[in-house]
Coordinates of C-alpha atoms and ligand atoms in Angstrom, one line a residue:
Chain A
X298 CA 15.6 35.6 42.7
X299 CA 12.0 36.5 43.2
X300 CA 10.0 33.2 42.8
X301 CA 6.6 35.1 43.9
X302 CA 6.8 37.4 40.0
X303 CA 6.8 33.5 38.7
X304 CA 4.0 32.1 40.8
X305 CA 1.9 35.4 40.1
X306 CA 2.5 35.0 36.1
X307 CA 1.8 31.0 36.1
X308 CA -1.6 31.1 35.4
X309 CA -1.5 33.4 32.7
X310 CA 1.6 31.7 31.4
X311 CA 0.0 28.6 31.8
X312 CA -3.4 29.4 29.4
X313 CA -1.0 30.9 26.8
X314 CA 0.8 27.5 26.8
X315 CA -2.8 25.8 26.2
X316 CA -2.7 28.6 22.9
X317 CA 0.9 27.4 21.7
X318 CA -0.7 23.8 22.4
X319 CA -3.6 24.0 20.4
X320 CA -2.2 26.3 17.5
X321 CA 0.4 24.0 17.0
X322 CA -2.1 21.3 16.7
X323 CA -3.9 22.8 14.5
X324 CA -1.0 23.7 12.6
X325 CA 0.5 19.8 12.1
X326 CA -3.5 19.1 11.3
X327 CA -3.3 21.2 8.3
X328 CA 0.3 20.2 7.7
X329 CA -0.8 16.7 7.4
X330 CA -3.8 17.4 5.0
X331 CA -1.2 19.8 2.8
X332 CA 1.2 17.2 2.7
X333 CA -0.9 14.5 1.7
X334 CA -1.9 16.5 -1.3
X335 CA 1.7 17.9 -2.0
X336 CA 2.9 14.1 -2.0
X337 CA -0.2 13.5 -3.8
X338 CA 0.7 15.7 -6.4
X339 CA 4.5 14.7 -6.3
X340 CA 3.4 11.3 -7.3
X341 CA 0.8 12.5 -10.1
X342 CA 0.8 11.5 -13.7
X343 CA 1.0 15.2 -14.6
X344 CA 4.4 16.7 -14.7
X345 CA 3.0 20.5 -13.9
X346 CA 1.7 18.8 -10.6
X347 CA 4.7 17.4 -9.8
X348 CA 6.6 19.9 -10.7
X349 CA 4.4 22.2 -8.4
X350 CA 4.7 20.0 -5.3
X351 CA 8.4 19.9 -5.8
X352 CA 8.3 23.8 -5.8
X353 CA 6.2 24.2 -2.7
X354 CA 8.3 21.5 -0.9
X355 CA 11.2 23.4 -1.3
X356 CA 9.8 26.8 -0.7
X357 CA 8.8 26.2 2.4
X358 CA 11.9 24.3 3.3
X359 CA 14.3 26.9 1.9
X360 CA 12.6 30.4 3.5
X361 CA 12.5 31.0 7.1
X362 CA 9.3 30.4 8.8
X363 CA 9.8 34.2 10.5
X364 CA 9.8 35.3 7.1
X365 CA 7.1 33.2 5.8
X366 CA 4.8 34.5 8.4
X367 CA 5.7 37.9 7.6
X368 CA 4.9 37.4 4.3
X369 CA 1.4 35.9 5.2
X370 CA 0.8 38.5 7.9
X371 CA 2.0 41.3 5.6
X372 CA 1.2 40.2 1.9
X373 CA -2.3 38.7 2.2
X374 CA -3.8 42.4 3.5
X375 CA -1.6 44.0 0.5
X376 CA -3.9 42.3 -1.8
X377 CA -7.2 43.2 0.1
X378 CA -7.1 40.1 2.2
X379 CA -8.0 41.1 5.4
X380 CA -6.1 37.9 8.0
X381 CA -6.2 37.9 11.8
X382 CA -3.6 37.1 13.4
X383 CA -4.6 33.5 15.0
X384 CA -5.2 32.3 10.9
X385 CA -1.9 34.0 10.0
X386 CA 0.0 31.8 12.8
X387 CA -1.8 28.3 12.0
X388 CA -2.0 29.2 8.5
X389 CA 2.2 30.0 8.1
X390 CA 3.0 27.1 10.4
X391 CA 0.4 24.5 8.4
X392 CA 2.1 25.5 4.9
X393 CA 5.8 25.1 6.7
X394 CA 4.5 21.9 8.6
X395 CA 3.5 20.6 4.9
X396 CA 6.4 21.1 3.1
X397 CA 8.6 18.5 5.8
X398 CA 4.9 16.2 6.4
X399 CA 5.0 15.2 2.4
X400 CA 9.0 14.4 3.3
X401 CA 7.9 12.0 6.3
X402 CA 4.5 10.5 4.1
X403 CA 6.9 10.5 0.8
X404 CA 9.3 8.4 2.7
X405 CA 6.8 6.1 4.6
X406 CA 4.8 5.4 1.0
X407 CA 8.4 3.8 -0.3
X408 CA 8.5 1.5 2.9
X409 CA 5.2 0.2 2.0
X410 CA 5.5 -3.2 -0.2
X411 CA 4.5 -2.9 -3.7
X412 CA 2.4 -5.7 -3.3
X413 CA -0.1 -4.0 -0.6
X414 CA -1.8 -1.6 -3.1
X415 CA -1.4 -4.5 -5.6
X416 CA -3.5 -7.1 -3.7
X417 CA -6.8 -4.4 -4.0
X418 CA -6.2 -3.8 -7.2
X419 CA -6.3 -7.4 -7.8
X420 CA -9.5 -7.0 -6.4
X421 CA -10.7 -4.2 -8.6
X422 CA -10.2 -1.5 -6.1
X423 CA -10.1 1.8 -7.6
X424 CA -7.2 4.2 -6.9
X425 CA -9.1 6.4 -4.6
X426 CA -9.8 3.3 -2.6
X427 CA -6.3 1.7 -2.6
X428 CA -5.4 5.1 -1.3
X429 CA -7.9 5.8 0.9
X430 CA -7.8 2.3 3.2
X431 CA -4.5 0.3 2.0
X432 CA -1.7 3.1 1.5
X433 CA -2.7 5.8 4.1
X434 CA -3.6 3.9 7.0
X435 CA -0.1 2.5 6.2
X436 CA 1.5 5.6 6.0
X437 CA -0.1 6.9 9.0
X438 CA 1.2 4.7 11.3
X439 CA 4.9 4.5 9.5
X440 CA 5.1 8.0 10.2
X441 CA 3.7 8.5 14.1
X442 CA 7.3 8.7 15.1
X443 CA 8.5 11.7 12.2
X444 CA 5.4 13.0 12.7
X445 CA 5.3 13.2 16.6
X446 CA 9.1 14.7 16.1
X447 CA 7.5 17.1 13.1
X448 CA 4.9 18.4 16.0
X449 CA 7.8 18.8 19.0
X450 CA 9.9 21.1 16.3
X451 CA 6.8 22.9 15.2
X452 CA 5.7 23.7 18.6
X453 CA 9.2 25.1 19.2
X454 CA 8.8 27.0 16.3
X455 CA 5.7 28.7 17.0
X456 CA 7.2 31.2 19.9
X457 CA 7.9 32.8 16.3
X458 CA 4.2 33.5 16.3
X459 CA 4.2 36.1 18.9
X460 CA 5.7 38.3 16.5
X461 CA 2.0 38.7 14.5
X462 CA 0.7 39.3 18.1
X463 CA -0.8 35.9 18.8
X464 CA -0.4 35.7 22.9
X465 CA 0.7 32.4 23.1
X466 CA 3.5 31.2 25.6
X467 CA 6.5 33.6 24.1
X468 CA 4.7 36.9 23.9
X469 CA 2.9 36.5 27.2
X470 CA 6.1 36.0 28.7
X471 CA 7.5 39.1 26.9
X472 CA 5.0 41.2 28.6
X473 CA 5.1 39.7 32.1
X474 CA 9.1 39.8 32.0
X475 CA 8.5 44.1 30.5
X476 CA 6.2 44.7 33.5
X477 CA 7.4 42.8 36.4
X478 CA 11.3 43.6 35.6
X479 CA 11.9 39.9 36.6
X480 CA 12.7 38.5 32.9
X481 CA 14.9 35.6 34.5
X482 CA 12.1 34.3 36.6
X483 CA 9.4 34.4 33.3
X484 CA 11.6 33.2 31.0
X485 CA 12.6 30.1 33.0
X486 CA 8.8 29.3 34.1
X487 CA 8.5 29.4 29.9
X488 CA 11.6 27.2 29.1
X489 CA 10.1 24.9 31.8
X490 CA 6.5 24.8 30.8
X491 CA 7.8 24.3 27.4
X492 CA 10.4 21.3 28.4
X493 CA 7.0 20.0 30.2
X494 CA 5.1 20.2 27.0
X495 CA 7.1 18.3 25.3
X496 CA 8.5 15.7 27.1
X497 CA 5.1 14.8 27.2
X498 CA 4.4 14.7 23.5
X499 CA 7.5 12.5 23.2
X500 CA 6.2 10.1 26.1
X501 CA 2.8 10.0 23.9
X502 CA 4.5 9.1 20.7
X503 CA 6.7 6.6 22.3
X504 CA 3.4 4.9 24.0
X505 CA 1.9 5.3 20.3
X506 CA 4.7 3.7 18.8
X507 CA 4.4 0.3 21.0
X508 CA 0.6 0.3 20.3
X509 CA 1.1 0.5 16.3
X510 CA 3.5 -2.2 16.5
X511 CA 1.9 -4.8 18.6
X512 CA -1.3 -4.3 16.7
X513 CA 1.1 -5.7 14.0
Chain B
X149 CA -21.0 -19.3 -23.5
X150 CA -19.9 -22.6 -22.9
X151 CA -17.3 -22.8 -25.9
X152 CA -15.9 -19.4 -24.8
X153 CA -12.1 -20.1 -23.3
X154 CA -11.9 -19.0 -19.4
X155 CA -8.3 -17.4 -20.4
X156 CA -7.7 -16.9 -23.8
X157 CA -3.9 -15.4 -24.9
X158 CA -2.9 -14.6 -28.4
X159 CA 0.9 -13.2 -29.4
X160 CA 1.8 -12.2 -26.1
X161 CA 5.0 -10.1 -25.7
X162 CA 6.3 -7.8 -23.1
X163 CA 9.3 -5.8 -22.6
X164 CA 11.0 -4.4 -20.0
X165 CA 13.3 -1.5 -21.3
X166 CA 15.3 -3.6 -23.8
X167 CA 14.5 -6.7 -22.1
X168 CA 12.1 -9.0 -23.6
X169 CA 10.3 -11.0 -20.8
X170 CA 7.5 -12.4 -23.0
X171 CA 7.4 -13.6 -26.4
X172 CA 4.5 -14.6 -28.7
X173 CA 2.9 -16.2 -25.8
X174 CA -0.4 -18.7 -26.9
X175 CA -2.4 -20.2 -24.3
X176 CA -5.8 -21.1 -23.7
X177 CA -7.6 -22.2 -20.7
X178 CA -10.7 -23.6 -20.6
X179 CA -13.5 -23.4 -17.5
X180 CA -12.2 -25.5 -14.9
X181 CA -9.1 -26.4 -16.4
X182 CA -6.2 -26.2 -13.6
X183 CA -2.8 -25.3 -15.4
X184 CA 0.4 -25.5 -14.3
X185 CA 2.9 -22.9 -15.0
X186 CA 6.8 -23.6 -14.5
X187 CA 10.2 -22.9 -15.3
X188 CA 13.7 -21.3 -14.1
X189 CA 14.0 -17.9 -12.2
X190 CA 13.3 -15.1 -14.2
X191 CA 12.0 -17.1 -17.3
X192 CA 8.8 -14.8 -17.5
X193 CA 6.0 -16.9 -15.0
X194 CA 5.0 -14.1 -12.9
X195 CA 4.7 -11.5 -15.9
X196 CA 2.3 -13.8 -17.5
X197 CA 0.6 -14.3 -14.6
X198 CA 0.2 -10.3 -14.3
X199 CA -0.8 -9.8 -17.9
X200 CA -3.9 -12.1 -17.1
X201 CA -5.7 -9.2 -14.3
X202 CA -3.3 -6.4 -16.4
X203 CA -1.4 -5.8 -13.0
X204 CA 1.3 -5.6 -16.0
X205 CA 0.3 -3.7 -19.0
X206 CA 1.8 -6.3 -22.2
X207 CA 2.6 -4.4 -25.3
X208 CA 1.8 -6.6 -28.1
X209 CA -0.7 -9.3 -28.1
X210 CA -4.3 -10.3 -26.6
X211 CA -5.4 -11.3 -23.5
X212 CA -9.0 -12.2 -23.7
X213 CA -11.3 -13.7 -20.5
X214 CA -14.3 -15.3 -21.0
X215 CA -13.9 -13.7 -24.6
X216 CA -13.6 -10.1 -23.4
X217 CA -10.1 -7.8 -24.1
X218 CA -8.0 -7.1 -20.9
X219 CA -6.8 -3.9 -20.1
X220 CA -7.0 -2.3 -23.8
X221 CA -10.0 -1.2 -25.6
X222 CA -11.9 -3.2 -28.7
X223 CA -10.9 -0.2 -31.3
X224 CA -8.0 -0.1 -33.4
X225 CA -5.9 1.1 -32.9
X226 CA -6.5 0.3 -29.2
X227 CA -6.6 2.4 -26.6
X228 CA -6.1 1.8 -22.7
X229 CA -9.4 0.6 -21.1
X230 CA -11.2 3.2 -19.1
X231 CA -10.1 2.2 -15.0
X232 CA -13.6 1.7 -14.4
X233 CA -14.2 -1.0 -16.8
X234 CA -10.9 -2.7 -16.1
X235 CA -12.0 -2.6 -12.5
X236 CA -15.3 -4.5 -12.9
X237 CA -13.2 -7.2 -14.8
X238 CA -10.9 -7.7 -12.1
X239 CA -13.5 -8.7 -10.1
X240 CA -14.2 -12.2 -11.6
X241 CA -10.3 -13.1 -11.3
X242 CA -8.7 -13.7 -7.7
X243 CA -5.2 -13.3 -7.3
X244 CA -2.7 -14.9 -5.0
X245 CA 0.8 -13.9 -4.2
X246 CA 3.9 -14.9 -3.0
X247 CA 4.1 -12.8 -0.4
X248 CA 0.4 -13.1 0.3
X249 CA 0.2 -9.4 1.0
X250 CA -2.5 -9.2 3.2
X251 CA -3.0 -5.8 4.8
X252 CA -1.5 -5.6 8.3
X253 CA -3.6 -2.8 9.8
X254 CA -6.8 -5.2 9.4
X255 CA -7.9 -8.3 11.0
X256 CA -7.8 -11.6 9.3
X257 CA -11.5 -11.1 8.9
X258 CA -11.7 -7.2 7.6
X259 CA -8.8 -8.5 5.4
X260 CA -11.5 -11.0 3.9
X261 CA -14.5 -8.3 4.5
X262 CA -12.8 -5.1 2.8
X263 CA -13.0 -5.8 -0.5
X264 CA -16.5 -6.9 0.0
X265 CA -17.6 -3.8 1.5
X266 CA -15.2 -1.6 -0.8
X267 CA -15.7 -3.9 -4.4
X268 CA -19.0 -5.0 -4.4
X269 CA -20.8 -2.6 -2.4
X270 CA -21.9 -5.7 0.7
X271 CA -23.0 -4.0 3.7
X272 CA -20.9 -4.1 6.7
X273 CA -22.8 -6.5 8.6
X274 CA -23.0 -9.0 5.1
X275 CA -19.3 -8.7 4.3
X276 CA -18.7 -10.2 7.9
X277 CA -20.8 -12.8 7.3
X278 CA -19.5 -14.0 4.3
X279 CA -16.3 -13.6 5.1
X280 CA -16.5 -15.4 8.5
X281 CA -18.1 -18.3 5.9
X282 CA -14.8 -17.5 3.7
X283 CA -12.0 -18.2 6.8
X284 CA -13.8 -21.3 7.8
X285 CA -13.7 -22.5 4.6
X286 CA -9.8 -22.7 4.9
X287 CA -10.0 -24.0 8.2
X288 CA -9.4 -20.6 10.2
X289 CA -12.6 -19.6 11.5
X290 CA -11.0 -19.3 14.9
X291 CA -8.5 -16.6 14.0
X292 CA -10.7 -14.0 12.3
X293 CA -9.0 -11.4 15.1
X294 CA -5.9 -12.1 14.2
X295 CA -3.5 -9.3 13.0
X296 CA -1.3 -10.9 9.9
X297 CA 1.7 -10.0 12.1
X298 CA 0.5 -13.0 14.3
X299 CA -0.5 -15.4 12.0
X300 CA 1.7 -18.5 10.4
X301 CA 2.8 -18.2 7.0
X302 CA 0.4 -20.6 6.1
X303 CA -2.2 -19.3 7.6
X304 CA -1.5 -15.9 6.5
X305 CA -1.8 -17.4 2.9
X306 CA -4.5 -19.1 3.8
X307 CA -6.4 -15.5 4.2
X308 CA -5.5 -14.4 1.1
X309 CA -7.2 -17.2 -0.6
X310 CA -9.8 -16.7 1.3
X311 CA -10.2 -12.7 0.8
X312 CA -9.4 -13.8 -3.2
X313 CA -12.7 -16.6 -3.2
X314 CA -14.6 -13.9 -0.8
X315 CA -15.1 -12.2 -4.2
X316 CA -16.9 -15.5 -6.0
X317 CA -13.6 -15.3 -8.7
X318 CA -14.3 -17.5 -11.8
X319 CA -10.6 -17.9 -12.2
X320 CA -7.9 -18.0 -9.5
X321 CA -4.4 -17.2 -10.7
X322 CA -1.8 -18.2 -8.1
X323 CA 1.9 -17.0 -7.6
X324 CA 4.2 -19.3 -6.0
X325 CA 1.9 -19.3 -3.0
X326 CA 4.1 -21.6 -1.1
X327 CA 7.4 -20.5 -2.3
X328 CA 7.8 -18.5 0.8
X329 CA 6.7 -20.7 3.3
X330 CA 8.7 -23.2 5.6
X331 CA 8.5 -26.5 4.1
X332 CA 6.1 -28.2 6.9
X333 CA 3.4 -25.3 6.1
X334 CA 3.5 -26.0 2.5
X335 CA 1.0 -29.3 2.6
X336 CA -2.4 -26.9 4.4
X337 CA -2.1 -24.0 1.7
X338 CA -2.0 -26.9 -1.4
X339 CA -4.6 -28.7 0.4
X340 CA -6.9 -26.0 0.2
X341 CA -5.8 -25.4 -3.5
X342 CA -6.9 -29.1 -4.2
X343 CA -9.9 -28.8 -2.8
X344 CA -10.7 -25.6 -4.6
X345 CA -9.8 -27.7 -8.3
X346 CA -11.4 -30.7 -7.2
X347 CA -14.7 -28.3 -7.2
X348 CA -14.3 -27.0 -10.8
X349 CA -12.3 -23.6 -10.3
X350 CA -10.9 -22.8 -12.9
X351 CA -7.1 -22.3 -12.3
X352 CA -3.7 -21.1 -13.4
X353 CA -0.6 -21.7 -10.8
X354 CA 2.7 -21.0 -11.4
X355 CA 5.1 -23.5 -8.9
X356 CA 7.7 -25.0 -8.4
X357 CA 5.7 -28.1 -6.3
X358 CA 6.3 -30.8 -8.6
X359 CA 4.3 -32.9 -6.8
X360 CA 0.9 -30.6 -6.9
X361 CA 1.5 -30.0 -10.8
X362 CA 1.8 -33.5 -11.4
X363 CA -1.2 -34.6 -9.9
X364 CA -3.5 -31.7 -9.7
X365 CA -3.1 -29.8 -13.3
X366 CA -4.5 -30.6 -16.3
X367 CA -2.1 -28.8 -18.7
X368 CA 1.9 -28.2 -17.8
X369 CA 2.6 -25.4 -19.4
X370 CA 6.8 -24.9 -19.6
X371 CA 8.4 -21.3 -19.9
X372 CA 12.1 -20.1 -20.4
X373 CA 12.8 -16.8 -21.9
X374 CA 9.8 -15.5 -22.3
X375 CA 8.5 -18.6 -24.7
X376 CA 6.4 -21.7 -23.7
X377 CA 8.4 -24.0 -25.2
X378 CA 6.9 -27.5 -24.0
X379 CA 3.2 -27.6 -23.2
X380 CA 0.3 -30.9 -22.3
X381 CA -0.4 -33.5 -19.7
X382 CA 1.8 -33.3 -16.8
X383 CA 3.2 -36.8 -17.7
X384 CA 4.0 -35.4 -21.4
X385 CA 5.8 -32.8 -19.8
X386 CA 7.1 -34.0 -16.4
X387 CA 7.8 -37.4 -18.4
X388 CA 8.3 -37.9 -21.9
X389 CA 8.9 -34.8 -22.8
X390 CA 12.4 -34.5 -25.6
X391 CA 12.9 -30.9 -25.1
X392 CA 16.6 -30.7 -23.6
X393 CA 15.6 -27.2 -21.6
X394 CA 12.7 -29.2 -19.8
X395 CA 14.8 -32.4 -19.4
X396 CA 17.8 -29.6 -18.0
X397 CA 15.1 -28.0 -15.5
X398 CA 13.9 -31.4 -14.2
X399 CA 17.1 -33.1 -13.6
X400 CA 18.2 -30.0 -11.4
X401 CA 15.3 -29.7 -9.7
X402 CA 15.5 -33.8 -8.4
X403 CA 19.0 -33.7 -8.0
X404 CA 18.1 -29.8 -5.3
X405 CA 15.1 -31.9 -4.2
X406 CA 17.2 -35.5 -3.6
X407 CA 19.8 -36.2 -0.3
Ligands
ATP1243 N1 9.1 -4.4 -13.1 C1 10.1 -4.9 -13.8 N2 11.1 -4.1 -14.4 C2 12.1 -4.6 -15.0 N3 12.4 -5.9 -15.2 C3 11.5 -6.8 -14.7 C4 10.3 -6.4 -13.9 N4 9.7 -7.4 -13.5 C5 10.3 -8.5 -14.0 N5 11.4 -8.1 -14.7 C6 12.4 -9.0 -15.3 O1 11.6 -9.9 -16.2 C7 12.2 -11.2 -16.2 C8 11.1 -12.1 -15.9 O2 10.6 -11.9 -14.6 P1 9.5 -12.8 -13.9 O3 9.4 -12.3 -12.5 O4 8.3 -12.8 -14.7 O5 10.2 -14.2 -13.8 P2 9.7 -15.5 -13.1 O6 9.7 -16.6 -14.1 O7 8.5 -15.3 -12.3 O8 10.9 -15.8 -12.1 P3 11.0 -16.3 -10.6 O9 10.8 -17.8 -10.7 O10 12.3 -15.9 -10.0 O11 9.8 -15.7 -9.8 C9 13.3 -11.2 -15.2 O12 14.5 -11.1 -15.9 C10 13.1 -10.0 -14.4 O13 14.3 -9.4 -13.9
MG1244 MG1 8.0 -15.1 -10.3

């Protein structure tokens, strides 16, 4: 075993972790926005909505997120759409992300008492408002542990993004493990970095968890 | 305005499916009459209750405050009212609940402020003031940081009376709001619904607190199956009254009440 090809490749393996980091942010940040509308529309008085948030929910459940980013990567410059490769990745793994966030928020709006959005209305609240500072506050903090679970898969997931030639943690190691011939030494720094990553998230939710429910 | 009823309910029905929970419902309330609502489990109380603010939708009927149609539009044939409208008249009419629902992400006091802020369009700063006013007015002025998670049922009810009156209601319509709470925190939540008839607000209360109805309410009003079928003073109701499914109801409740 050659340690030194692992210590020389840190750095770099190290700043393409703080890409996977941040893309997958950004990806369950969109997720969350896409799956407040899809449950949104899930819970609309229009059927054609419903029926539409029922057919992206199980889309995006049902294809592979490989494919799905193909299809983004591929499709959108069929049709004149020119997409680089950073908004492909965040893009594909905020529409997958969105499909299983408006599971998690559909679930969490059923634990909520009928009687919380009832008391505003009592009030004269109107629905945007009842939504806006009773129900999704609510939901919010119902959901911090799916959600911090939601983030821990979808980081995992995006090592699929190298394949659209983001450089995030995967592909850099593909290259360093190509030119150093040392693939076992890369590849375990990854795994490792990767274990580190999100151990820590879990730690995080865990902490969040406690706060939520002593605030009450 | 003055000979305009508070509540004013004409041929009230509502169903449920094929179940009937209201029928041909009459009652009128005048300005600062306090009216007792009671009966057995599931004999229609908290459906009427929720016809009053349209919280339930009832299908056949009238329900007029201050002389104004709830929930439904003046035309015929009617039409729901626009959200908007039904919001405004919402306003005038507290609620209190069972369950007391307050919202556990807020403070005892933004409980009180929210709808303030939210409703009637107070600025921050005002909606705290008036809603610190509010909590001390039901004796709580010391737990206004208090998460509902850490307050007594009592005092948890409390603030929700409190968020209700926040709003300046001119009718209060309340749920059980002591049903749910252990018997030695029952006697603070009625004392502050006392206080509140003694000064004129006007009041509908379904209960099963004997005691209160008897000697706070103007009109009993006695439902089972969807029909008010005894209705006047609490002692023509509570004492005199001949009608056997009142008589029934009484004797179980002093004989679950007696040890
Ligand atoms: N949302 C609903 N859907 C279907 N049935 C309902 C609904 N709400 C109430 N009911 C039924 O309507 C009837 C009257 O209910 P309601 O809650 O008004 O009774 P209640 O007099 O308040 O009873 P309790 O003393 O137990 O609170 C009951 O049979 C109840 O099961
Ligand atoms: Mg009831």
């Amino acid at each position: 075993m050659k340690l030194q090809a692992a210590l020389d490749a840190l750095p770099y393996l190290l700043s393409a972790a703080g890409t996977t980091l941040w893309i997958s942010l950004a990806g369950i940040a969109l997720g969350q926005v896409l799956g407040a509308c899809v449950l949104l529309a899930r819970t609309a008085r229009s059927p054609a909505l419903r029926r539409a948030g029922a057919v992206y929910v199980s889309f995006f459940r049902g294809v592979p997120l490989l494919v799905q980013l193909l299809l983004i990567y591929y499709f959108l410059p069929y049709i004149g759409i020119d997409v680089p490769p950073l908004v492909a990745a965040i893009g594909a793994l905020g529409l997958a992300s969105g499909a299983y966030v408006s599971e998690i928020f559909r679930g969490s709006l059923a634990a909520i008492p009928r009687g919380q959005a009832e008391a505003a209305q009592a009030l004269g609240f109107s629905s945007a408002t009842v939504w806006r500072r009773i129900l999704l506050p609510q939901m919010l903090r119902i959901s911090t542990p799916a959600l911090v679970n939601e983030l821990i898969l979808l980081l995992k997931a995006s090592s699929l993004i190298s394949v659209v030639g983001v450089t995030e943690l995967t592909r850099t190691s593909h290259s360093f493990a190509a030119a150093t011939y040392r693939p076992f030494e890369i590849y375990i720094t990854a795994a490792l970095i990767y274990l580190a990553m999100n151990l820590a998230l879990a730690a995080l939710g865990a902490v969040l968890e406690r706060r939520l429910a002593a605030a009450g | 305005m003055t000979d305009v009823a508070m509540v004013e309910m004409r041929g009230v029905a509502k169903t449920f499916g094929a179940l009937q929970v209201l029928r041909d419902i009459d009652l009128t309330v005048q300005t600062s009459e306090v009216v007792c609502l009671i009966g057995p489990s599931g004999s229609g109380k908290s459906t009427l209750l929720r016809c009053i603010n349209f919280l339930e939708p009832y299908d056949a009927g009238e329900v007029r405050i201050e002389g104004r149609l709830i929930g439904y539009t003046e035309t015929s044939p009617r039409r729901p009212m626009p959200h908007h409208a039904l919001q405004k008249m919402r306003r005038a009419i507290g609620m209190v609940f069972q369950h007391f629902n307050l919202w556990p992400h807020m403070t005892a006091l933004e409980n009180v402020a929210e709808a303030l802020v939210r409703v009637r369009g107070f600025s921050r700063t005002d909606a705290t003031g008036r809603a610190r006013a509010m909590l001390a007015r039901v004796g709580l002025a010391e737990k206004e940081k208090s998460y509902p998670a850490r307050l007594s049922g009592g005092q948890q009810q409390r603030v929700a009376i409190a968020r209700s009156l926040a709003m300046e209601p001119r009718l209060m319509l309340f749920d059980e709001p002591t049903s749910a709470l252990d018997p030695e925190l029952v006697g603070e939540v009625l004392q502050v619904m006392r206080d509140l008839a003694a000064e004129g607000m006007t009041m509908i209360v379904v209960t099963h607190e004997m005691g209160f109805a008897a000697s706070v309410a103007d009109r009993i009003a006695f439902l089972d199956h969807g029909r008010i079928v005894a209705s006047g003073s609490p002692r023509a109701v509570l004492h005199e009254s001949e009608e056997p499914r009142v008589r029934q109801f009484l004797q179980t409740y002093h004989e679950r009440n007696s040890f």
